[in-house]
Short mmCIF file of C-alpha atoms in Angstrom, two decimals:
data_model
loop_
_atom_site.label_atom_id
_atom_site.label_comp_id
_atom_site.label_asym_id
_atom_site.label_seq_id
_atom_site.Cartn_x
_atom_site.Cartn_y
_atom_site.Cartn_z
CA MET A 28 -109.07 94.38 1.66
CA LYS A 29 -106.90 97.48 1.73
CA ILE A 30 -103.80 97.77 -0.41
CA SER A 31 -101.68 97.99 2.76
CA THR A 32 -103.12 94.68 3.91
CA TYR A 33 -102.21 92.98 0.57
CA PHE A 34 -98.74 94.44 0.96
CA ASN A 35 -98.37 93.02 4.47
CA VAL A 36 -99.44 89.55 3.32
CA PHE A 37 -96.95 89.74 0.43
CA ILE A 38 -94.13 90.75 2.81
CA ARG A 39 -94.93 87.84 5.20
CA LEU A 40 -95.03 85.33 2.30
CA ASN A 41 -91.77 86.67 0.96
CA ARG A 42 -90.12 86.32 4.38
CA ARG A 43 -91.32 82.67 4.68
CA LEU A 44 -90.04 81.91 1.19
CA THR A 45 -86.67 83.45 2.02
CA ARG A 46 -86.47 81.42 5.26
CA TYR A 47 -87.35 78.21 3.34
CA VAL A 48 -84.73 78.90 0.72
CA ASN A 49 -82.16 79.62 3.45
CA ILE A 50 -82.98 76.37 5.26
CA ARG A 51 -82.68 74.36 2.01
CA LEU A 52 -79.41 76.09 1.26
CA THR A 53 -78.06 75.42 4.75
CA LEU A 54 -79.07 71.76 4.60
CA SER A 55 -77.48 71.35 1.21
CA LEU A 56 -74.24 72.89 2.42
CA LEU A 57 -74.31 70.70 5.53
CA GLY A 58 -74.86 67.59 3.40
CA LEU A 59 -72.03 68.62 1.09
CA SER A 60 -69.77 69.14 4.10
CA LEU A 61 -70.60 65.70 5.51
CA VAL A 62 -69.93 64.01 2.19
CA THR A 63 -66.64 65.90 1.90
CA LEU A 64 -65.71 64.97 5.47
CA THR A 65 -66.47 61.32 4.88
CA LEU A 66 -64.59 61.21 1.59
CA THR A 67 -61.53 62.93 2.96
CA GLY A 68 -61.71 61.04 6.25
CA CYS A 69 -61.66 57.47 4.88
CA LYS A 70 -58.90 55.91 2.89
CA ASN A 71 -61.02 53.10 1.51
CA THR A 72 -64.64 54.11 1.43
CA GLY A 73 -66.95 51.28 0.53
CA LEU A 74 -64.61 48.56 1.84
CA LYS A 75 -66.54 46.13 4.01
CA VAL A 76 -65.60 43.57 6.60
CA GLY A 77 -68.59 41.31 6.99
CA ASN A 78 -71.57 43.60 7.29
CA PHE A 79 -69.61 46.66 8.32
CA GLU A 80 -68.57 49.44 6.07
CA LEU A 81 -65.23 50.30 7.55
CA GLY A 82 -65.40 53.88 6.44
CA LYS A 83 -68.07 54.41 9.04
CA LEU A 84 -65.60 53.55 11.78
CA ILE A 85 -64.35 57.10 11.62
CA ASP A 86 -67.36 57.89 13.72
CA GLN A 87 -66.37 56.53 17.12
CA GLY A 88 -69.96 56.55 18.26
CA TYR A 89 -71.16 54.37 15.42
CA LYS A 90 -73.52 51.73 16.75
CA VAL A 91 -74.23 48.34 15.29
CA VAL A 92 -77.82 48.89 14.31
CA ASN A 93 -78.67 45.24 13.94
CA ALA A 94 -76.59 43.12 16.27
CA ASN A 95 -78.45 40.03 15.07
CA ASN A 96 -76.73 40.45 11.75
CA ILE A 97 -73.23 39.64 12.99
CA ASP A 98 -71.71 36.95 10.80
CA GLU A 99 -69.28 34.22 11.86
CA SER A 100 -66.11 36.05 10.80
CA GLN A 101 -67.16 39.05 12.90
CA GLU A 102 -68.02 36.78 15.80
CA ILE A 103 -64.54 35.23 15.63
CA GLN A 104 -62.85 38.63 15.43
CA PHE A 105 -64.90 39.79 18.43
CA GLY A 106 -63.64 36.72 20.31
CA THR A 107 -60.05 37.40 19.26
CA ASN A 108 -60.31 40.92 20.61
CA MET A 109 -61.89 39.81 23.89
CA SER A 110 -59.26 37.06 24.26
CA ALA A 111 -56.46 39.60 23.82
CA VAL A 112 -57.84 41.56 26.77
CA LEU A 113 -58.19 38.43 28.92
CA LEU A 114 -54.62 37.43 28.07
CA GLY A 115 -53.50 40.99 28.74
CA THR A 116 -54.72 40.47 32.29
CA ARG A 117 -52.79 37.24 32.83
CA PRO A 118 -50.71 35.33 30.27
CA LEU A 119 -50.87 31.67 29.29
CA VAL A 120 -48.83 29.24 31.39
CA GLN A 121 -45.39 28.54 29.98
CA ASN A 122 -45.87 24.77 29.89
CA GLU A 123 -46.58 23.92 26.24
CA ALA A 124 -47.51 20.31 26.98
CA ILE A 125 -50.34 21.41 29.27
CA ASN A 126 -51.65 23.97 26.77
CA ARG A 127 -51.59 21.40 23.97
CA TYR A 128 -53.23 18.76 26.17
CA VAL A 129 -56.08 21.13 27.03
CA ASN A 130 -56.52 21.78 23.30
CA GLN A 131 -56.79 18.04 22.62
CA VAL A 132 -59.44 17.60 25.31
CA GLY A 133 -61.29 20.71 24.19
CA MET A 134 -61.24 19.92 20.49
CA TRP A 135 -62.56 16.40 21.13
CA LEU A 136 -65.47 17.93 23.05
CA ALA A 137 -66.02 20.63 20.41
CA LEU A 138 -66.32 17.96 17.73
CA HIS A 139 -69.49 16.82 19.54
CA SER A 140 -70.90 20.33 19.79
CA GLU A 141 -73.30 22.11 17.44
CA ARG A 142 -70.41 24.09 15.92
CA PRO A 143 -67.51 21.69 15.33
CA ASP A 144 -66.08 23.78 12.49
CA LEU A 145 -65.26 26.90 14.49
CA PRO A 146 -61.51 27.56 14.91
CA TRP A 147 -61.49 26.31 18.51
CA ARG A 148 -58.66 27.51 20.75
CA PHE A 149 -58.11 26.48 24.35
CA GLY A 150 -55.64 28.07 26.72
CA VAL A 151 -54.50 27.74 30.32
CA ILE A 152 -54.16 31.16 31.95
CA ASP A 153 -51.50 31.47 34.61
CA SER A 154 -53.57 32.72 37.53
CA THR A 155 -54.24 31.95 41.17
CA ALA A 156 -57.93 32.71 40.62
CA ILE A 157 -60.21 29.71 40.13
CA ASN A 158 -62.20 30.46 37.00
CA ALA A 159 -62.80 29.75 33.33
CA PHE A 160 -63.83 31.99 30.46
CA ALA A 161 -65.17 31.77 26.95
CA ALA A 162 -65.03 34.32 24.17
CA PRO A 163 -67.13 34.29 20.99
CA GLY A 164 -65.94 32.35 17.97
CA GLY A 165 -64.35 29.41 19.81
CA TYR A 166 -61.98 30.80 22.45
CA ILE A 167 -61.94 28.97 25.79
CA PHE A 168 -59.73 29.64 28.80
CA ILE A 169 -59.25 27.92 32.13
CA THR A 170 -56.99 29.15 34.91
CA SER A 171 -54.08 27.09 36.20
CA ALA A 172 -55.51 27.36 39.73
CA MET A 173 -58.73 25.69 38.61
CA ILE A 174 -56.93 22.81 36.88
CA LYS A 175 -54.91 22.42 40.05
CA GLN A 176 -58.07 21.38 41.93
CA PHE A 177 -58.79 18.42 39.63
CA ASP A 178 -57.85 14.76 39.80
CA ASN A 179 -58.80 13.62 36.34
CA GLU A 180 -59.36 14.58 32.71
CA ALA A 181 -63.14 14.31 32.98
CA GLN A 182 -63.17 17.18 35.50
CA LEU A 183 -61.13 19.34 33.13
CA ALA A 184 -63.42 18.35 30.26
CA ALA A 185 -66.48 19.31 32.34
CA VAL A 186 -65.30 22.91 32.67
CA LEU A 187 -64.39 23.12 28.99
CA ALA A 188 -67.80 21.68 28.04
CA HIS A 189 -69.58 24.38 30.05
CA GLU A 190 -67.55 27.08 28.29
CA ILE A 191 -68.05 25.50 24.84
CA ILE A 192 -71.80 25.81 25.32
CA HIS A 193 -71.41 29.55 26.02
CA VAL A 194 -69.81 29.82 22.57
CA THR A 195 -72.19 27.57 20.64
CA GLN A 196 -75.22 29.30 22.17
CA GLN A 197 -73.66 32.74 21.54
CA HIS A 198 -74.28 33.80 25.12
CA HIS A 199 -71.74 36.64 24.96
CA LEU A 200 -73.34 38.09 21.86
CA ASN A 201 -76.69 37.90 23.62
CA ALA A 202 -75.19 39.72 26.59
CA ILE A 203 -74.00 42.63 24.48
CA LYS A 204 -77.23 42.75 22.47
CA ASP A 205 -79.73 42.56 25.27
CA GLY A 206 -77.98 43.73 28.38
CA ALA A 207 -76.50 46.85 29.81
CA LEU A 208 -73.65 46.56 27.33
CA ARG A 209 -75.90 47.39 24.41
CA GLU A 210 -74.76 51.00 24.46
CA ALA A 211 -71.14 49.88 24.23
CA ILE A 212 -71.58 48.06 20.94
CA THR A 213 -69.53 49.69 18.26
CA ALA A 214 -68.38 48.25 14.98
CA SER A 215 -64.78 48.34 16.17
CA LEU A 216 -65.50 45.37 18.44
CA PHE A 217 -65.85 43.20 15.36
CA VAL A 218 -62.82 44.16 13.32
CA SER A 219 -59.10 43.59 13.81
CA ALA A 220 -56.67 46.30 14.81
CA ASP A 221 -55.06 46.13 11.36
CA ALA A 222 -58.35 46.53 9.54
CA TYR A 223 -59.28 49.35 11.83
CA GLN A 224 -56.00 51.18 11.30
CA ASP A 225 -55.96 50.62 7.55
CA ASN A 226 -59.47 51.89 7.05
CA THR A 227 -59.79 54.84 9.35
CA GLY A 228 -58.45 58.02 7.98
CA ALA A 229 -56.77 59.70 10.86
CA SER A 230 -53.90 62.06 11.14
CA SER A 231 -52.50 59.89 13.87
CA ARG A 232 -52.69 56.12 13.55
CA GLU A 233 -51.66 55.77 17.15
CA GLN A 234 -54.58 57.84 18.32
CA GLN A 235 -56.99 55.77 16.26
CA TYR A 236 -55.47 52.53 17.57
CA SER A 237 -55.84 53.80 21.12
CA ALA A 238 -59.50 54.52 20.52
CA TRP A 239 -60.02 51.03 19.10
CA ALA A 240 -58.11 49.40 21.97
CA LYS A 241 -60.08 51.41 24.51
CA THR A 242 -63.35 50.22 23.01
CA ILE A 243 -62.48 46.52 23.06
CA THR A 244 -60.86 46.69 26.49
CA GLY A 245 -63.90 48.43 27.93
CA ALA A 246 -66.27 45.88 26.43
CA ALA A 247 -64.20 42.94 27.70
CA GLN A 248 -63.99 44.44 31.17
CA ASP A 249 -67.75 44.89 31.26
CA LEU A 250 -68.45 41.45 29.85
CA TYR A 251 -66.17 39.51 32.17
CA SER A 252 -66.70 41.47 35.35
CA LYS A 253 -70.49 41.54 35.05
CA GLY A 254 -70.82 37.99 33.78
CA LEU A 255 -73.54 36.35 31.77
CA ASP A 256 -77.20 35.95 32.42
CA ARG A 257 -78.03 33.44 35.17
CA ASP A 258 -80.22 31.43 32.78
CA ASP A 259 -77.34 31.26 30.30
CA GLU A 260 -75.09 29.87 33.02
CA LEU A 261 -77.64 27.22 33.94
CA GLN A 262 -78.13 26.35 30.28
CA ALA A 263 -74.35 25.95 29.90
CA ASP A 264 -74.48 23.47 32.79
CA GLN A 265 -77.41 21.50 31.40
CA LEU A 266 -76.08 21.27 27.86
CA GLY A 267 -72.47 21.03 29.04
CA ILE A 268 -73.02 17.89 31.10
CA ARG A 269 -74.71 16.31 28.09
CA LEU A 270 -71.81 17.29 25.83
CA LEU A 271 -69.44 15.73 28.35
CA ALA A 272 -71.39 12.47 28.22
CA ASP A 273 -71.67 12.54 24.42
CA ALA A 274 -67.88 12.80 24.15
CA GLY A 275 -67.46 9.68 26.28
CA TYR A 276 -66.42 11.23 29.59
CA ASP A 277 -67.83 10.38 33.00
CA ALA A 278 -70.55 13.04 33.11
CA TYR A 279 -70.76 13.00 36.90
CA ALA A 280 -67.36 14.70 36.97
CA PHE A 281 -69.41 17.84 36.30
CA VAL A 282 -71.11 17.45 39.68
CA ASP A 283 -67.75 16.58 41.26
CA ASN A 284 -66.47 19.98 40.20
CA LEU A 285 -69.43 21.87 41.59
CA GLN A 286 -69.19 20.03 44.92
CA LEU A 287 -65.49 20.75 44.99
CA LEU A 288 -66.12 24.46 44.44
CA ALA A 289 -68.83 24.47 47.10
CA ALA A 290 -66.32 23.11 49.59
CA ILE A 291 -63.83 25.93 49.06
CA SER A 292 -64.65 28.89 51.25
CA ALA A 293 -66.76 31.47 49.43
CA ASP A 294 -64.58 34.11 51.13
CA ASP A 295 -61.50 32.86 49.32
CA SER A 296 -60.34 35.64 46.99
CA ALA A 297 -59.50 33.01 44.37
CA LEU A 298 -63.22 32.53 43.85
CA ALA A 299 -64.30 36.17 44.07
CA LEU A 300 -64.93 36.78 40.37
CA MET A 301 -66.48 33.37 39.82
CA TYR A 302 -68.99 33.90 42.62
CA LYS A 303 -69.74 37.37 41.30
CA THR A 304 -70.48 36.10 37.81
CA HIS A 305 -72.01 32.66 38.41
CA PRO A 306 -74.89 31.23 40.46
CA THR A 307 -73.67 29.42 43.60
CA PRO A 308 -72.44 25.84 43.08
CA GLU A 309 -75.28 24.59 45.29
CA SER A 310 -77.96 26.18 43.13
CA ARG A 311 -76.25 24.90 39.98
CA ILE A 312 -76.26 21.34 41.34
CA GLU A 313 -79.90 21.71 42.31
CA ALA A 314 -80.79 22.95 38.82
CA MET A 315 -79.26 19.94 37.10
CA ALA A 316 -80.30 17.28 39.61
CA GLY A 317 -83.27 16.21 37.52
CA GLN A 318 -81.22 15.28 34.48
CA LEU A 319 -78.55 13.17 36.23
CA ASP A 320 -80.54 9.95 35.96
CA THR A 321 -80.88 10.38 32.21
CA LEU A 322 -77.13 10.45 31.53
CA ASP A 323 -75.02 7.62 30.19
CA SER A 324 -73.06 6.10 33.02
CA ASP A 325 -70.19 4.39 31.26
CA GLY A 326 -67.92 7.36 30.59
CA MET A 327 -64.20 7.67 31.29
CA LEU A 328 -62.42 9.62 34.03
CA LEU A 329 -58.87 9.28 32.65
CA ALA A 330 -57.13 10.10 35.92
CA GLU A 331 -53.77 8.59 34.98
CA ARG A 332 -53.39 10.47 31.70
CA PHE A 333 -54.31 13.71 33.47
CA LYS A 334 -51.79 13.21 36.25
CA LEU A 335 -49.05 12.29 33.83
CA ILE A 336 -49.42 15.64 32.08
CA MET A 337 -49.88 17.70 35.23
CA LYS A 338 -47.09 16.32 37.39
CA MET B 1052 -21.96 12.57 31.05
CA ASP B 1053 -20.68 16.09 31.22
CA LYS B 1054 -21.22 18.52 34.07
CA CYS B 1055 -24.04 20.34 32.29
CA ASN B 1056 -26.05 17.16 31.69
CA LEU B 1057 -25.54 16.04 35.28
CA THR B 1058 -26.86 19.36 36.51
CA LEU B 1059 -29.92 19.11 34.26
CA LEU B 1060 -30.62 15.57 35.45
CA ALA B 1061 -30.34 16.62 39.07
CA VAL B 1062 -32.67 19.56 38.53
CA SER B 1063 -35.21 17.39 36.69
CA LEU B 1064 -35.22 14.75 39.44
CA LEU B 1065 -35.58 17.42 42.09
CA LEU B 1066 -38.53 19.01 40.32
CA MET B 1067 -40.28 15.75 39.50
CA ASN B 1068 -39.87 14.64 43.09
CA GLY B 1069 -41.35 17.94 44.20
CA SER B 1070 -44.46 17.52 42.07
CA THR B 1071 -47.24 19.45 43.74
CA PHE B 1072 -50.17 17.64 42.23
CA ALA B 1073 -52.07 15.95 45.01
CA GLN B 1074 -53.33 12.41 44.87
CA ASP B 1075 -56.99 11.53 45.27
CA LYS B 1076 -57.88 11.56 48.93
CA GLU B 1077 -60.79 10.61 51.11
CA ARG B 1078 -62.96 13.62 51.72
CA ALA B 1079 -64.96 14.60 54.78
CA GLY B 1080 -68.57 15.42 54.08
CA GLN B 1081 -71.96 15.95 55.61
CA LEU B 1082 -75.36 14.70 54.51
CA ILE B 1083 -77.60 17.55 53.42
CA GLN B 1084 -80.77 15.49 53.75
CA LYS B 1085 -82.15 12.31 55.26
CA THR B 1086 -80.88 9.59 52.99
CA ASN B 1087 -80.85 5.84 52.42
CA LEU B 1088 -77.59 3.95 52.69
CA PHE B 1089 -77.57 1.35 49.93
CA GLU B 1090 -75.72 -1.92 49.68
CA LYS B 1091 -74.62 -1.17 46.10
CA ALA B 1092 -74.38 1.86 43.83
CA ASP B 1093 -77.90 1.19 42.68
CA GLN B 1094 -81.18 2.43 44.09
CA HIS B 1095 -82.72 -1.01 43.53
CA SER B 1096 -80.18 -2.65 45.82
CA GLY B 1097 -80.84 -3.34 49.50
CA VAL B 1098 -81.18 -0.46 51.94
CA LEU B 1099 -78.80 -0.92 54.86
CA THR B 1100 -80.18 1.89 56.96
CA GLN B 1101 -81.42 5.43 56.80
CA LEU B 1102 -78.98 8.21 57.68
CA SER B 1103 -80.04 11.54 59.15
CA GLU B 1104 -79.46 15.01 57.81
CA LYS B 1105 -76.17 16.60 58.91
CA GLU B 1106 -74.54 13.26 59.69
CA GLN B 1107 -70.78 13.37 59.13
CA VAL B 1108 -69.41 10.88 56.63
CA THR B 1109 -66.14 10.07 54.92
CA VAL B 1110 -66.41 9.78 51.14
CA LYS B 1111 -64.04 7.07 49.94
CA SER B 1112 -64.85 6.77 46.25
CA ARG B 1113 -67.40 7.51 43.53
CA GLN B 1114 -69.14 5.27 41.06
CA ARG B 1115 -71.35 7.13 38.57
CA ALA B 1116 -73.70 9.26 40.71
CA TRP B 1117 -72.98 7.35 43.91
CA TYR B 1118 -70.50 7.90 46.73
CA PHE B 1119 -69.15 5.04 48.78
CA ILE B 1120 -69.12 6.41 52.32
CA SER B 1121 -68.23 5.28 55.77
CA GLN B 1122 -68.87 6.73 59.17
CA ASP B 1123 -66.25 7.35 61.75
CA GLU B 1124 -65.86 4.50 64.25
CA GLU B 1125 -65.44 7.01 67.07
CA THR B 1126 -68.86 8.52 66.50
CA LYS B 1127 -70.72 5.27 65.89
CA ASN B 1128 -71.04 2.14 67.98
CA ILE B 1129 -71.31 0.10 64.80
CA PRO B 1130 -69.30 1.54 61.89
CA LEU B 1131 -71.36 1.79 58.74
CA SER B 1132 -70.39 1.87 55.12
CA GLY B 1133 -72.33 1.79 51.90
CA TRP B 1134 -73.52 3.87 48.98
CA VAL B 1135 -75.44 7.16 48.96
CA SER B 1136 -76.54 9.43 46.14
CA MET B 1137 -73.81 11.99 45.45
CA LEU B 1138 -76.43 14.74 45.58
CA SER B 1139 -77.04 13.96 49.26
CA VAL B 1140 -73.52 14.94 50.25
CA ARG B 1141 -71.87 18.28 50.78
CA PHE B 1142 -68.15 18.33 51.35
CA LEU B 1143 -66.83 20.10 54.40
CA ALA B 1144 -64.78 23.23 53.84
CA GLN B 1145 -61.33 22.47 52.60
CA ALA B 1146 -58.31 24.44 51.55
CA LYS B 1147 -57.78 24.76 47.84
CA ARG B 1148 -54.69 23.26 46.28
CA GLU B 1149 -51.99 25.78 45.50
CA GLY B 1150 -48.72 25.95 43.62
CA ASP B 1151 -47.58 26.16 40.05
CA LEU B 1152 -48.95 23.91 37.37
CA GLY B 1153 -46.43 21.56 35.81
CA PHE B 1154 -42.74 21.38 36.55
CA THR B 1155 -41.64 23.13 33.36
CA ASP B 1156 -42.95 26.35 34.87
CA ALA B 1157 -40.25 26.12 37.45
CA LEU B 1158 -37.71 25.22 34.78
CA SER B 1159 -38.58 28.31 32.77
CA SER B 1160 -38.13 30.44 35.88
CA MET B 1161 -34.71 28.91 36.54
CA SER B 1162 -33.59 29.44 32.97
CA LYS B 1163 -33.99 33.15 33.57
CA GLY B 1164 -31.32 32.91 36.25
CA SER B 1165 -33.47 32.82 39.35
CA LEU B 1166 -34.60 30.05 41.64
CA PRO B 1167 -38.28 29.10 41.62
CA THR B 1168 -40.12 30.93 44.33
CA VAL B 1169 -43.40 30.37 46.06
CA SER B 1170 -45.90 32.98 45.05
CA THR B 1171 -47.56 34.66 48.00
CA GLY B 1172 -49.50 37.39 46.23
CA VAL B 1173 -52.71 36.85 44.35
CA ARG B 1174 -51.87 36.74 40.67
CA GLY B 1175 -55.52 36.56 40.05
CA PHE B 1176 -58.34 37.67 37.93
CA ASP B 1177 -60.63 40.17 39.49
CA ASP B 1178 -62.26 43.45 38.55
CA ASN B 1179 -59.10 45.43 39.28
CA ASP B 1180 -56.98 43.14 37.14
CA LEU B 1181 -59.43 43.44 34.28
CA GLU B 1182 -59.49 47.22 34.57
CA LYS B 1183 -55.70 47.37 34.24
CA SER B 1184 -55.65 44.99 31.29
CA HIS B 1185 -54.31 45.89 27.86
CA ALA B 1186 -55.03 43.76 24.83
CA ASP B 1187 -52.12 41.38 24.26
CA PHE B 1188 -52.19 40.02 20.72
CA ASP B 1189 -48.82 38.31 21.09
CA GLN B 1190 -50.47 36.03 23.63
CA VAL B 1191 -53.28 35.36 21.17
CA GLU B 1192 -50.63 34.32 18.62
CA ARG B 1193 -49.13 32.00 21.22
CA LEU B 1194 -52.59 30.58 21.91
CA ASN B 1195 -53.03 29.90 18.18
CA SER B 1196 -49.78 27.95 18.14
CA PHE B 1197 -51.29 25.35 20.49
CA ALA B 1198 -54.32 24.62 18.29
CA VAL B 1199 -54.85 21.00 17.31
CA SER B 1200 -56.59 19.51 14.29
CA LYS B 1201 -59.76 17.45 14.39
CA GLU B 1202 -57.76 14.39 13.34
CA SER B 1203 -55.29 14.91 16.16
CA ALA B 1204 -58.17 15.19 18.67
CA LYS B 1205 -59.71 11.98 17.34
CA GLN B 1206 -56.39 10.16 17.76
CA PHE B 1207 -56.10 11.57 21.28
CA ALA B 1208 -59.59 10.27 22.08
CA LEU B 1209 -58.71 6.87 20.67
CA GLU B 1210 -55.64 6.66 22.90
CA GLY B 1211 -57.81 7.41 25.91
CA LYS B 1212 -60.47 4.91 24.80
CA LEU B 1213 -63.00 7.72 24.69
CA LEU B 1214 -66.03 6.68 22.71
CA SER B 1215 -68.54 9.24 21.56
CA LYS B 1216 -72.18 8.50 22.27
CA SER B 1217 -72.91 7.69 18.62
CA SER B 1218 -70.07 5.13 18.58
CA ARG B 1219 -71.29 3.54 21.81
CA LYS B 1220 -74.76 3.14 20.32
CA GLY B 1221 -73.15 1.53 17.28
CA VAL B 1222 -71.28 -0.90 19.53
CA ALA B 1223 -74.49 -1.75 21.38
CA LYS B 1224 -76.15 -2.65 18.11
#
């Protein structure tokens, strides 16, 4: 090999070495910058709420890598956030007696559920829409227009039982894990506004709060306007009617409700969201027909108590 | 009784009298399939006759999974009544009940210096409403204030003579 050839090889090797050193140097500087950014960006690095390191919330795009790892406190906070959005749409009815009554009925049912120790909350939303909602962690809502259709406590309990099953079976968490909402999952869904504000280092707290509020509002809008999986709805019916019977109510009030809904025109705007997010009442009745014979038949309707509260 | 108390009494009586909660009523329905009309709310009881699909019936009451029905005298030479499975009936279209829930709603409106009014707009819950929503944590606080304890719920159940399934089994033993 000629000397010039050796020289060329040496030059090429030298260039590669220089490039390698430059890349290493660049990466090191980048890493140093990221560490600096993180340290200066977070007030309380290392502080955790449940499984989340709050410092990471500075990254608005941070995804929950393992949504199966959400613990109960996070689940409850998620429900609190979703409930705030629902109640931002329409408030609770003013009548305290009705709200407290619905809590008594709901808590009695919840005591017979798989998760009696959740902090169960039940509320009557002042709305002309006929609907009911659940949020993770034990939040259940029914609209005043839906209660208005009922004649007895068992019918009210039937709706609450259906919603309680959504919570105990974690249907909303499943929806955000498996469905189209997966991309919307950010850690901010599972922390409170205070925790978020206290642990995100931002020049403007208001801006950070707005980002947090936008995330939870967007998730709630998606969740409640798209609805749950059809199978989850049918499961809530099947387990809900059993819960109703276990708590001592007349379980057939569940079918009463579905027949009542089926009789109201599907074109009625009061039912628009319910029809969009639930199977038709007829198909729900059909799905549970097989289990009706297996239910206890000595439950209570409690029409008088119901009417006394609602008059 | 002073003037203020008299006014309150008059308002309360007016509102209670104007209670909008409807009483149970007979409901018009239609059979969705050919069905047996039973003597009692029991499939082992005697079969009175067989009714055809789409026959119009009036549902008078319910016992477990059975409706007590009758057929209009004008449409039948011999009026029939008896029990059918509730799953055989579909109710005919009916208007939903409307109005505010509970008379204290109206009271709260009046306390703000205005008379209760009938709402004509849809104060509903649809996609548009959800899109405009802002998280309201004050309402969540209010919701929390209505929470009841397990003990309170058990007392409430006792007052209503609600027996859980496990208790009923205990009684049976």
